[in-house]
């Protein structure tokens, strides 16, 4: 019975760790998207009007 309880406990710990890591990765992805995406989108929105006569 100790093996069954140990396996169930470790499975729960692994599940919590995986969820925690996924939340951290999502937070970093959103944070980077705001920093680099917001910073790089400002120069890319500059309109350059070139007209040939």
PDB file of C-alpha atoms in Angstrom:
ATOM      1  CA  UNK A   1       0.000   0.000   0.000  1.00  0.00           C
ATOM      2  CA  UNK A   2       2.940   2.321   0.551  1.00  0.00           C
ATOM      3  CA  UNK A   3       3.846   2.018  -3.138  1.00  0.00           C
ATOM      4  CA  UNK A   4       0.342   3.003  -4.236  1.00  0.00           C
ATOM      5  CA  UNK A   5       0.220   5.973  -1.888  1.00  0.00           C
ATOM      6  CA  UNK A   6       3.707   7.094  -2.871  1.00  0.00           C
ATOM      7  CA  UNK A   7       2.853   6.893  -6.552  1.00  0.00           C
ATOM      8  CA  UNK A   8      -0.336   8.882  -6.094  1.00  0.00           C
ATOM      9  CA  UNK A   9       1.456  11.525  -4.057  1.00  0.00           C
ATOM     10  CA  UNK A  10       4.259  11.936  -6.559  1.00  0.00           C
ATOM     11  CA  UNK A  11       1.746  12.130  -9.408  1.00  0.00           C
ATOM     12  CA  UNK A  12      -0.011  14.984  -7.634  1.00  0.00           C
ATOM     13  CA  UNK A  13       3.274  16.797  -7.039  1.00  0.00           C
ATOM     14  CA  UNK A  14       4.284  16.386 -10.690  1.00  0.00           C
ATOM     15  CA  UNK A  15       0.884  17.658 -11.833  1.00  0.00           C
ATOM     16  CA  UNK A  16       1.184  20.749  -9.606  1.00  0.00           C
ATOM     17  CA  UNK A  17       4.724  21.420 -10.857  1.00  0.00           C
ATOM     18  CA  UNK A  18       3.674  21.072 -14.500  1.00  0.00           C
ATOM     19  CA  UNK A  19       0.764  23.469 -14.019  1.00  0.00           C
ATOM     20  CA  UNK A  20       3.045  25.927 -12.193  1.00  0.00           C
ATOM     21  CA  UNK A  21       5.618  25.798 -15.008  1.00  0.00           C
ATOM     22  CA  UNK A  22       2.920  26.312 -17.658  1.00  0.00           C
ATOM     23  CA  UNK A  23       1.582  29.361 -15.789  1.00  0.00           C
ATOM     24  CA  UNK A  24       5.110  30.821 -15.549  1.00  0.00           C
ATOM     25  CA  UNK A  25       5.758  30.227 -19.266  1.00  0.00           C
ATOM     26  CA  UNK A  26       2.443  31.869 -20.205  1.00  0.00           C
ATOM     27  CA  UNK A  27       3.229  34.852 -17.971  1.00  0.00           C
ATOM     28  CA  UNK A  28       6.686  35.241 -19.526  1.00  0.00           C
ATOM     29  CA  UNK A  29       5.239  34.915 -23.024  1.00  0.00           C
ATOM     30  CA  UNK A  30       2.654  37.635 -22.366  1.00  0.00           C
ATOM     31  CA  UNK A  31       5.247  39.855 -20.664  1.00  0.00           C
ATOM     32  CA  UNK A  32       7.669  39.503 -23.584  1.00  0.00           C
ATOM     33  CA  UNK A  33       4.839  40.097 -26.051  1.00  0.00           C
ATOM     34  CA  UNK A  34       4.027  43.392 -24.366  1.00  0.00           C
ATOM     35  CA  UNK A  35       7.656  44.492 -24.125  1.00  0.00           C
ATOM     36  CA  UNK A  36       9.045  43.461 -27.494  1.00  0.00           C
ATOM     37  CA  UNK A  37       5.766  43.391 -29.408  1.00  0.00           C
ATOM     38  CA  UNK A  38       4.728  46.815 -28.155  1.00  0.00           C
ATOM     39  CA  UNK A  39       8.191  48.286 -28.621  1.00  0.00           C
ATOM     40  CA  UNK A  40       8.716  46.894 -32.103  1.00  0.00           C
ATOM     41  CA  UNK A  41       5.208  47.718 -33.325  1.00  0.00           C
ATOM     42  CA  UNK A  42       5.671  51.450 -32.753  1.00  0.00           C
ATOM     43  CA  UNK A  43       8.456  51.878 -35.343  1.00  0.00           C
ATOM     44  CA  UNK A  44       6.702  49.511 -37.756  1.00  0.00           C
ATOM     45  CA  UNK A  45       3.590  51.717 -37.743  1.00  0.00           C
ATOM     46  CA  UNK A  46       5.476  54.667 -39.210  1.00  0.00           C
ATOM     47  CA  UNK A  47       3.998  55.433 -42.621  1.00  0.00           C
ATOM     48  CA  UNK A  48       6.470  56.305 -45.345  1.00  0.00           C
ATOM     49  CA  UNK A  49       4.737  57.948 -48.270  1.00  0.00           C
ATOM     50  CA  UNK A  50       6.861  57.763 -51.414  1.00  0.00           C
ATOM     51  CA  UNK A  51       5.363  59.219 -54.526  1.00  0.00           C
ATOM     52  CA  UNK A  52       6.940  59.091 -57.954  1.00  0.00           C
ATOM     53  CA  UNK A  53       6.214  61.936 -60.340  1.00  0.00           C
TER      54      UNK A  53
END
